[in-house]
Amino acid sequence: MAKPALKLVDDATDLESERLDLVFSALSDPVRRAILEQLDGKDLLVSEIAEPFDISLQAVSKHIQVLVRAGLVTQQRSGRISRCRLDAGPIFGAALWLNRYSKYWQGQFDTLALYLDELARRPDGQDTGGE
Amino acid sequence: MAKPALKLVDDATDLESERLDLVFSALSDPVRRAILEQLDGKDLLVSEIAEPFDISLQAVSKHIQVLVRAGLVTQQRSGRISRCRLDAGPIFGAALWLNRYSKYWQGQFDTLALYLDELARRPDGQDTGGE
DNA sequence: TTGATAATCAACCATATGATTGAATGTCAG
DNA sequence: CTGACATTCAATCATATGGTTGATTATCAA
């Protein structure tokens, strides 16, 4: 009856399930994933975010709105500019849901643990670029 | 430069990005997430999977096709029945992508590690608040 | 053969999504 | 005030999605 201690893990509740709907749906678009990667470590304006993409600024603005609705990005408007900041909180909930299947990875699980360790140890989040 | 050792982490490649598109999109629907939870630990027929849901069998069949396209479920037809099996492999790739933001969780990271430990230690994958 | 069963196919519908272009809003600089 | 700029709003379009019902395919049992 009472929810488990880690309520994020239990997606039986409508609220958490709807949040997962929004988060996974937001993550299902490569443009939005790229936006999140851009925001990893630094806040950016809408126009700065849009710069690398070949689509219109309006399209990027709509993508950002989707990320905002999912709780993955917050926007702080000051004057005519709108600074966008990553909020990784909801990603944690998604990761928890995924990790209920970690038992299937097994061998690769060590790889993940190692990778997490590596990431945690690194000052910035940059990948090595291999070798 | 060359790709990193863990190519799953680098979604710059079109192939891996499209796979993530399919996986995250598949996970964005509560029915499909529930199906994956049903398949956690046991293979099921389409009709068995459909039983708990209020929607038509055909709708469930289409959901399963989406999961198959994403690589999350495999189907083995034998006679008129079609046995569905979970393939958690693609979830690993998705988890790796998410975990690039683990540095933001920090405090909660211990919680995740603890949870993973808990999951790994549990004989079956059942959550406390399960079905 | 007949008939029930398992699953998919097909057509259809309502709504959502991702993109576009053009207009509007609001703000800063001269 | 004028105008450039940052962003959003609005209308539109093509396509995708999630659901329905009805038909079809294929298998098993009597």
PDB file of N, CA, C and O in Angstrom, chain A residues 45-108:
ATOM      1  N   LEU A  45      21.719  30.820 -24.514  1.00  0.00           N
ATOM      2  CA  LEU A  45      20.535  31.488 -25.046  1.00  0.00           C
ATOM      3  C   LEU A  45      19.897  30.615 -26.124  1.00  0.00           C
ATOM      4  O   LEU A  45      20.548  29.751 -26.711  1.00  0.00           O
ATOM      5  N   VAL A  46      18.653  30.901 -26.404  1.00  0.00           N
ATOM      6  CA  VAL A  46      17.944  30.153 -27.438  1.00  0.00           C
ATOM      7  C   VAL A  46      18.691  30.267 -28.762  1.00  0.00           C
ATOM      8  O   VAL A  46      18.899  29.271 -29.471  1.00  0.00           O
ATOM      9  N   SER A  47      19.107  31.478 -29.074  1.00  0.00           N
ATOM     10  CA  SER A  47      19.788  31.669 -30.363  1.00  0.00           C
ATOM     11  C   SER A  47      21.124  30.944 -30.404  1.00  0.00           C
ATOM     12  O   SER A  47      21.531  30.458 -31.462  1.00  0.00           O
ATOM     13  N   GLU A  48      21.786  30.875 -29.263  1.00  0.00           N
ATOM     14  CA  GLU A  48      23.048  30.137 -29.229  1.00  0.00           C
ATOM     15  C   GLU A  48      22.807  28.648 -29.421  1.00  0.00           C
ATOM     16  O   GLU A  48      23.569  27.955 -30.113  1.00  0.00           O
ATOM     17  N   ILE A  49      21.747  28.170 -28.794  1.00  0.00           N
ATOM     18  CA  ILE A  49      21.415  26.750 -28.946  1.00  0.00           C
ATOM     19  C   ILE A  49      21.086  26.440 -30.399  1.00  0.00           C
ATOM     20  O   ILE A  49      21.462  25.399 -30.938  1.00  0.00           O
ATOM     21  N   ALA A  50      20.396  27.381 -31.039  1.00  0.00           N
ATOM     22  CA  ALA A  50      19.911  27.126 -32.400  1.00  0.00           C
ATOM     23  C   ALA A  50      21.031  27.146 -33.429  1.00  0.00           C
ATOM     24  O   ALA A  50      20.911  26.522 -34.493  1.00  0.00           O
ATOM     25  N   GLU A  51      22.084  27.842 -33.100  1.00  0.00           N
ATOM     26  CA  GLU A  51      23.124  28.105 -34.096  1.00  0.00           C
ATOM     27  C   GLU A  51      23.622  26.870 -34.854  1.00  0.00           C
ATOM     28  O   GLU A  51      23.702  26.895 -36.094  1.00  0.00           O
ATOM     29  N   PRO A  52      23.939  25.762 -34.157  1.00  0.00           N
ATOM     30  CA  PRO A  52      24.507  24.623 -34.895  1.00  0.00           C
ATOM     31  C   PRO A  52      23.512  23.888 -35.789  1.00  0.00           C
ATOM     32  O   PRO A  52      23.938  23.091 -36.631  1.00  0.00           O
ATOM     33  N   PHE A  53      22.228  24.140 -35.620  1.00  0.00           N
ATOM     34  CA  PHE A  53      21.244  23.324 -36.330  1.00  0.00           C
ATOM     35  C   PHE A  53      20.850  23.956 -37.661  1.00  0.00           C
ATOM     36  O   PHE A  53      20.921  25.175 -37.839  1.00  0.00           O
ATOM     37  N   ASP A  54      20.408  23.109 -38.551  1.00  0.00           N
ATOM     38  CA  ASP A  54      20.018  23.562 -39.878  1.00  0.00           C
ATOM     39  C   ASP A  54      18.547  23.962 -39.930  1.00  0.00           C
ATOM     40  O   ASP A  54      18.059  24.421 -40.964  1.00  0.00           O
ATOM     41  N   ILE A  55      17.830  23.759 -38.845  1.00  0.00           N
ATOM     42  CA  ILE A  55      16.410  24.081 -38.839  1.00  0.00           C
ATOM     43  C   ILE A  55      16.201  25.508 -38.354  1.00  0.00           C
ATOM     44  O   ILE A  55      17.139  26.159 -37.872  1.00  0.00           O
ATOM     45  N   SER A  56      14.975  25.984 -38.489  1.00  0.00           N
ATOM     46  CA  SER A  56      14.691  27.374 -38.141  1.00  0.00           C
ATOM     47  C   SER A  56      14.813  27.607 -36.636  1.00  0.00           C
ATOM     48  O   SER A  56      14.693  26.680 -35.832  1.00  0.00           O
ATOM     49  N   LEU A  57      15.018  28.854 -36.286  1.00  0.00           N
ATOM     50  CA  LEU A  57      15.064  29.210 -34.864  1.00  0.00           C
ATOM     51  C   LEU A  57      13.755  28.862 -34.172  1.00  0.00           C
ATOM     52  O   LEU A  57      13.747  28.402 -33.035  1.00  0.00           O
ATOM     53  N   GLN A  58      12.657  29.066 -34.867  1.00  0.00           N
ATOM     54  CA  GLN A  58      11.358  28.748 -34.272  1.00  0.00           C
ATOM     55  C   GLN A  58      11.233  27.267 -33.937  1.00  0.00           C
ATOM     56  O   GLN A  58      10.684  26.900 -32.889  1.00  0.00           O
ATOM     57  N   ALA A  59      11.751  26.443 -34.830  1.00  0.00           N
ATOM     58  CA  ALA A  59      11.699  25.005 -34.573  1.00  0.00           C
ATOM     59  C   ALA A  59      12.504  24.662 -33.322  1.00  0.00           C
ATOM     60  O   ALA A  59      12.059  23.886 -32.475  1.00  0.00           O
ATOM     61  N   VAL A  60      13.689  25.283 -33.196  1.00  0.00           N
ATOM     62  CA  VAL A  60      14.507  25.032 -32.012  1.00  0.00           C
ATOM     63  C   VAL A  60      13.784  25.520 -30.760  1.00  0.00           C
ATOM     64  O   VAL A  60      13.783  24.853 -29.726  1.00  0.00           O
ATOM     65  N   SER A  61      13.151  26.674 -30.870  1.00  0.00           N
ATOM     66  CA  SER A  61      12.405  27.207 -29.735  1.00  0.00           C
ATOM     67  C   SER A  61      11.337  26.216 -29.281  1.00  0.00           C
ATOM     68  O   SER A  61      11.149  26.000 -28.077  1.00  0.00           O
ATOM     69  N   LYS A  62      10.667  25.603 -30.247  1.00  0.00           N
ATOM     70  CA  LYS A  62       9.647  24.623 -29.882  1.00  0.00           C
ATOM     71  C   LYS A  62      10.268  23.392 -29.235  1.00  0.00           C
ATOM     72  O   LYS A  62       9.714  22.852 -28.267  1.00  0.00           O
ATOM     73  N   HIS A  63      11.414  22.983 -29.727  1.00  0.00           N
ATOM     74  CA  HIS A  63      12.096  21.851 -29.099  1.00  0.00           C
ATOM     75  C   HIS A  63      12.420  22.175 -27.642  1.00  0.00           C
ATOM     76  O   HIS A  63      12.251  21.341 -26.754  1.00  0.00           O
ATOM     77  N   ILE A  64      12.873  23.394 -27.428  1.00  0.00           N
ATOM     78  CA  ILE A  64      13.204  23.788 -26.061  1.00  0.00           C
ATOM     79  C   ILE A  64      11.952  23.758 -25.187  1.00  0.00           C
ATOM     80  O   ILE A  64      11.997  23.334 -24.027  1.00  0.00           O
ATOM     81  N   GLN A  65      10.842  24.196 -25.743  1.00  0.00           N
ATOM     82  CA  GLN A  65       9.599  24.144 -24.964  1.00  0.00           C
ATOM     83  C   GLN A  65       9.253  22.720 -24.563  1.00  0.00           C
ATOM     84  O   GLN A  65       8.760  22.465 -23.455  1.00  0.00           O
ATOM     85  N   VAL A  66       9.508  21.788 -25.466  1.00  0.00           N
ATOM     86  CA  VAL A  66       9.253  20.385 -25.136  1.00  0.00           C
ATOM     87  C   VAL A  66      10.134  19.950 -23.965  1.00  0.00           C
ATOM     88  O   VAL A  66       9.674  19.279 -23.031  1.00  0.00           O
ATOM     89  N   LEU A  67      11.403  20.390 -24.013  1.00  0.00           N
ATOM     90  CA  LEU A  67      12.326  20.036 -22.929  1.00  0.00           C
ATOM     91  C   LEU A  67      11.884  20.675 -21.616  1.00  0.00           C
ATOM     92  O   LEU A  67      12.005  20.077 -20.547  1.00  0.00           O
ATOM     93  N   VAL A  68      11.358  21.901 -21.714  1.00  0.00           N
ATOM     94  CA  VAL A  68      10.880  22.583 -20.513  1.00  0.00           C
ATOM     95  C   VAL A  68       9.682  21.831 -19.924  1.00  0.00           C
ATOM     96  O   VAL A  68       9.616  21.583 -18.725  1.00  0.00           O
ATOM     97  N   ARG A  69       8.755  21.447 -20.803  1.00  0.00           N
ATOM     98  CA  ARG A  69       7.582  20.710 -20.314  1.00  0.00           C
ATOM     99  C   ARG A  69       7.982  19.419 -19.628  1.00  0.00           C
ATOM    100  O   ARG A  69       7.331  18.968 -18.681  1.00  0.00           O
ATOM    101  N   ALA A  70       9.055  18.803 -20.121  1.00  0.00           N
ATOM    102  CA  ALA A  70       9.521  17.554 -19.522  1.00  0.00           C
ATOM    103  C   ALA A  70      10.325  17.804 -18.249  1.00  0.00           C
ATOM    104  O   ALA A  70      10.708  16.857 -17.568  1.00  0.00           O
ATOM    105  N   GLY A  71      10.601  19.069 -17.949  1.00  0.00           N
ATOM    106  CA  GLY A  71      11.359  19.396 -16.750  1.00  0.00           C
ATOM    107  C   GLY A  71      12.860  19.289 -16.927  1.00  0.00           C
ATOM    108  O   GLY A  71      13.609  19.386 -15.950  1.00  0.00           O
ATOM    109  N   LEU A  72      13.294  19.097 -18.164  1.00  0.00           N
ATOM    110  CA  LEU A  72      14.733  18.888 -18.401  1.00  0.00           C
ATOM    111  C   LEU A  72      15.484  20.188 -18.581  1.00  0.00           C
ATOM    112  O   LEU A  72      16.716  20.217 -18.506  1.00  0.00           O
ATOM    113  N   VAL A  73      14.759  21.259 -18.857  1.00  0.00           N
ATOM    114  CA  VAL A  73      15.391  22.561 -19.076  1.00  0.00           C
ATOM    115  C   VAL A  73      14.551  23.615 -18.379  1.00  0.00           C
ATOM    116  O   VAL A  73      13.319  23.540 -18.362  1.00  0.00           O
ATOM    117  N   THR A  74      15.219  24.573 -17.779  1.00  0.00           N
ATOM    118  CA  THR A  74      14.520  25.738 -17.235  1.00  0.00           C
ATOM    119  C   THR A  74      14.980  26.967 -18.005  1.00  0.00           C
ATOM    120  O   THR A  74      16.124  27.026 -18.455  1.00  0.00           O
ATOM    121  N   GLN A  75      14.074  27.913 -18.122  1.00  0.00           N
ATOM    122  CA  GLN A  75      14.397  29.133 -18.834  1.00  0.00           C
ATOM    123  C   GLN A  75      14.223  30.317 -17.909  1.00  0.00           C
ATOM    124  O   GLN A  75      13.214  30.430 -17.214  1.00  0.00           O
ATOM    125  N   GLN A  76      15.212  31.197 -17.937  1.00  0.00           N
ATOM    126  CA  GLN A  76      15.100  32.420 -17.160  1.00  0.00           C
ATOM    127  C   GLN A  76      15.182  33.595 -18.116  1.00  0.00           C
ATOM    128  O   GLN A  76      16.238  33.885 -18.682  1.00  0.00           O
ATOM    129  N   ARG A  77      14.050  34.272 -18.267  1.00  0.00           N
ATOM    130  CA  ARG A  77      14.030  35.401 -19.186  1.00  0.00           C
ATOM    131  C   ARG A  77      14.499  36.648 -18.459  1.00  0.00           C
ATOM    132  O   ARG A  77      14.089  36.931 -17.334  1.00  0.00           O
ATOM    133  N   SER A  78      15.372  37.371 -19.123  1.00  0.00           N
ATOM    134  CA  SER A  78      15.829  38.637 -18.563  1.00  0.00           C
ATOM    135  C   SER A  78      15.950  39.576 -19.758  1.00  0.00           C
ATOM    136  O   SER A  78      16.850  39.430 -20.582  1.00  0.00           O
ATOM    137  N   GLY A  79      15.003  40.503 -19.811  1.00  0.00           N
ATOM    138  CA  GLY A  79      14.965  41.347 -20.991  1.00  0.00           C
ATOM    139  C   GLY A  79      14.495  40.555 -22.182  1.00  0.00           C
ATOM    140  O   GLY A  79      13.568  39.756 -22.081  1.00  0.00           O
ATOM    141  N   ARG A  80      15.158  40.747 -23.285  1.00  0.00           N
ATOM    142  CA  ARG A  80      14.702  40.028 -24.481  1.00  0.00           C
ATOM    143  C   ARG A  80      15.377  38.675 -24.640  1.00  0.00           C
ATOM    144  O   ARG A  80      15.072  37.936 -25.562  1.00  0.00           O
ATOM    145  N   ILE A  81      16.309  38.376 -23.769  1.00  0.00           N
ATOM    146  CA  ILE A  81      16.997  37.091 -23.900  1.00  0.00           C
ATOM    147  C   ILE A  81      16.424  36.080 -22.920  1.00  0.00           C
ATOM    148  O   ILE A  81      15.821  36.429 -21.899  1.00  0.00           O
ATOM    149  N   SER A  82      16.608  34.841 -23.246  1.00  0.00           N
ATOM    150  CA  SER A  82      16.088  33.738 -22.444  1.00  0.00           C
ATOM    151  C   SER A  82      17.197  32.711 -22.256  1.00  0.00           C
ATOM    152  O   SER A  82      17.590  32.032 -23.204  1.00  0.00           O
ATOM    153  N   ARG A  83      17.693  32.660 -21.035  1.00  0.00           N
ATOM    154  CA  ARG A  83      18.826  31.774 -20.773  1.00  0.00           C
ATOM    155  C   ARG A  83      18.298  30.411 -20.375  1.00  0.00           C
ATOM    156  O   ARG A  83      17.418  30.287 -19.512  1.00  0.00           O
ATOM    157  N   CYS A  84      18.838  29.388 -21.028  1.00  0.00           N
ATOM    158  CA  CYS A  84      18.368  28.019 -20.814  1.00  0.00           C
ATOM    159  C   CYS A  84      19.383  27.245 -19.983  1.00  0.00           C
ATOM    160  O   CYS A  84      20.591  27.313 -20.233  1.00  0.00           O
ATOM    161  N   ARG A  85      18.856  26.525 -19.012  1.00  0.00           N
ATOM    162  CA  ARG A  85      19.716  25.756 -18.118  1.00  0.00           C
ATOM    163  C   ARG A  85      19.218  24.309 -18.040  1.00  0.00           C
ATOM    164  O   ARG A  85      18.010  24.051 -17.951  1.00  0.00           O
ATOM    165  N   LEU A  86      20.166  23.406 -18.086  1.00  0.00           N
ATOM    166  CA  LEU A  86      19.850  21.986 -17.949  1.00  0.00           C
ATOM    167  C   LEU A  86      19.389  21.673 -16.533  1.00  0.00           C
ATOM    168  O   LEU A  86      19.951  22.180 -15.560  1.00  0.00           O
ATOM    169  N   ASP A  87      18.348  20.874 -16.408  1.00  0.00           N
ATOM    170  CA  ASP A  87      17.966  20.296 -15.114  1.00  0.00           C
ATOM    171  C   ASP A  87      17.954  18.785 -15.282  1.00  0.00           C
ATOM    172  O   ASP A  87      17.035  18.223 -15.886  1.00  0.00           O
ATOM    173  N   ALA A  88      18.986  18.141 -14.750  1.00  0.00           N
ATOM    174  CA  ALA A  88      19.155  16.706 -14.981  1.00  0.00           C
ATOM    175  C   ALA A  88      18.312  15.862 -14.037  1.00  0.00           C
ATOM    176  O   ALA A  88      18.325  14.635 -14.125  1.00  0.00           O
ATOM    177  N   GLY A  89      17.583  16.511 -13.159  1.00  0.00           N
ATOM    178  CA  GLY A  89      16.788  15.765 -12.178  1.00  0.00           C
ATOM    179  C   GLY A  89      15.915  14.691 -12.799  1.00  0.00           C
ATOM    180  O   GLY A  89      16.000  13.519 -12.415  1.00  0.00           O
ATOM    181  N   PRO A  90      15.065  15.079 -13.760  1.00  0.00           N
ATOM    182  CA  PRO A  90      14.178  14.063 -14.347  1.00  0.00           C
ATOM    183  C   PRO A  90      14.927  12.931 -15.035  1.00  0.00           C
ATOM    184  O   PRO A  90      14.391  11.827 -15.164  1.00  0.00           O
ATOM    185  N   ILE A  91      16.153  13.211 -15.485  1.00  0.00           N
ATOM    186  CA  ILE A  91      16.931  12.135 -16.113  1.00  0.00           C
ATOM    187  C   ILE A  91      17.248  11.056 -15.092  1.00  0.00           C
ATOM    188  O   ILE A  91      17.319   9.878 -15.412  1.00  0.00           O
ATOM    189  N   PHE A  92      17.402  11.497 -13.859  1.00  0.00           N
ATOM    190  CA  PHE A  92      17.669  10.531 -12.797  1.00  0.00           C
ATOM    191  C   PHE A  92      16.515   9.539 -12.680  1.00  0.00           C
ATOM    192  O   PHE A  92      16.726   8.325 -12.575  1.00  0.00           O
ATOM    193  N   GLY A  93      15.301  10.063 -12.702  1.00  0.00           N
ATOM    194  CA  GLY A  93      14.136   9.184 -12.635  1.00  0.00           C
ATOM    195  C   GLY A  93      14.119   8.204 -13.796  1.00  0.00           C
ATOM    196  O   GLY A  93      13.834   7.012 -13.619  1.00  0.00           O
ATOM    197  N   ALA A  94      14.436   8.705 -14.969  1.00  0.00           N
ATOM    198  CA  ALA A  94      14.462   7.828 -16.142  1.00  0.00           C
ATOM    199  C   ALA A  94      15.543   6.771 -16.001  1.00  0.00           C
ATOM    200  O   ALA A  94      15.330   5.597 -16.320  1.00  0.00           O
ATOM    201  N   ALA A  95      16.708   7.201 -15.508  1.00  0.00           N
ATOM    202  CA  ALA A  95      17.809   6.247 -15.341  1.00  0.00           C
ATOM    203  C   ALA A  95      17.433   5.165 -14.340  1.00  0.00           C
ATOM    204  O   ALA A  95      17.757   3.988 -14.527  1.00  0.00           O
ATOM    205  N   LEU A  96      16.719   5.570 -13.290  1.00  0.00           N
ATOM    206  CA  LEU A  96      16.294   4.570 -12.317  1.00  0.00           C
ATOM    207  C   LEU A  96      15.378   3.547 -12.974  1.00  0.00           C
ATOM    208  O   LEU A  96      15.485   2.345 -12.723  1.00  0.00           O
ATOM    209  N   TRP A  97      14.474   4.043 -13.802  1.00  0.00           N
ATOM    210  CA  TRP A  97      13.564   3.100 -14.459  1.00  0.00           C
ATOM    211  C   TRP A  97      14.353   2.124 -15.323  1.00  0.00           C
ATOM    212  O   TRP A  97      14.140   0.913 -15.268  1.00  0.00           O
ATOM    213  N   LEU A  98      15.284   2.643 -16.092  1.00  0.00           N
ATOM    214  CA  LEU A  98      16.082   1.779 -16.970  1.00  0.00           C
ATOM    215  C   LEU A  98      16.891   0.770 -16.170  1.00  0.00           C
ATOM    216  O   LEU A  98      17.028  -0.388 -16.560  1.00  0.00           O
ATOM    217  N   ASN A  99      17.402   1.220 -15.048  1.00  0.00           N
ATOM    218  CA  ASN A  99      18.326   0.369 -14.304  1.00  0.00           C
ATOM    219  C   ASN A  99      17.635  -0.802 -13.616  1.00  0.00           C
ATOM    220  O   ASN A  99      18.295  -1.647 -13.042  1.00  0.00           O
ATOM    221  N   ARG A 100      16.299  -0.847 -13.717  1.00  0.00           N
ATOM    222  CA  ARG A 100      15.641  -2.042 -13.206  1.00  0.00           C
ATOM    223  C   ARG A 100      15.986  -3.242 -14.099  1.00  0.00           C
ATOM    224  O   ARG A 100      15.735  -4.374 -13.732  1.00  0.00           O
ATOM    225  N   TYR A 101      16.549  -2.964 -15.278  1.00  0.00           N
ATOM    226  CA  TYR A 101      16.929  -4.043 -16.190  1.00  0.00           C
ATOM    227  C   TYR A 101      18.433  -4.291 -16.181  1.00  0.00           C
ATOM    228  O   TYR A 101      18.948  -5.038 -17.006  1.00  0.00           O
ATOM    229  N   SER A 102      19.109  -3.642 -15.240  1.00  0.00           N
ATOM    230  CA  SER A 102      20.574  -3.762 -15.224  1.00  0.00           C
ATOM    231  C   SER A 102      20.995  -5.206 -15.011  1.00  0.00           C
ATOM    232  O   SER A 102      22.078  -5.612 -15.435  1.00  0.00           O
ATOM    233  N   LYS A 103      20.151  -5.980 -14.382  1.00  0.00           N
ATOM    234  CA  LYS A 103      20.538  -7.372 -14.132  1.00  0.00           C
ATOM    235  C   LYS A 103      20.750  -8.147 -15.425  1.00  0.00           C
ATOM    236  O   LYS A 103      21.445  -9.155 -15.451  1.00  0.00           O
ATOM    237  N   TYR A 104      20.146  -7.669 -16.512  1.00  0.00           N
ATOM    238  CA  TYR A 104      20.310  -8.366 -17.785  1.00  0.00           C
ATOM    239  C   TYR A 104      21.663  -8.047 -18.421  1.00  0.00           C
ATOM    240  O   TYR A 104      22.114  -8.784 -19.280  1.00  0.00           O
ATOM    241  N   TRP A 105      22.225  -6.941 -18.049  1.00  0.00           N
ATOM    242  CA  TRP A 105      23.492  -6.552 -18.677  1.00  0.00           C
ATOM    243  C   TRP A 105      24.633  -7.385 -18.135  1.00  0.00           C
ATOM    244  O   TRP A 105      25.506  -7.804 -18.849  1.00  0.00           O
ATOM    245  N   GLN A 106      24.605  -7.558 -16.816  1.00  0.00           N
ATOM    246  CA  GLN A 106      25.613  -8.388 -16.149  1.00  0.00           C
ATOM    247  C   GLN A 106      27.026  -8.028 -16.588  1.00  0.00           C
ATOM    248  O   GLN A 106      27.579  -7.069 -16.082  1.00  0.00           O
ATOM    249  N   GLY A 107      27.561  -8.771 -17.534  1.00  0.00           N
ATOM    250  CA  GLY A 107      28.942  -8.541 -17.945  1.00  0.00           C
ATOM    251  C   GLY A 107      29.196  -7.080 -18.238  1.00  0.00           C
ATOM    252  O   GLY A 107      30.175  -6.494 -17.779  1.00  0.00           O
ATOM    253  N   GLN A 108      28.273  -6.500 -19.014  1.00  0.00           N
ATOM    254  CA  GLN A 108      28.457  -5.115 -19.393  1.00  0.00           C
ATOM    255  C   GLN A 108      28.243  -4.181 -18.215  1.00  0.00           C
ATOM    256  O   GLN A 108      28.582  -3.013 -18.274  1.00  0.00           O
TER     257      GLN A 108
END
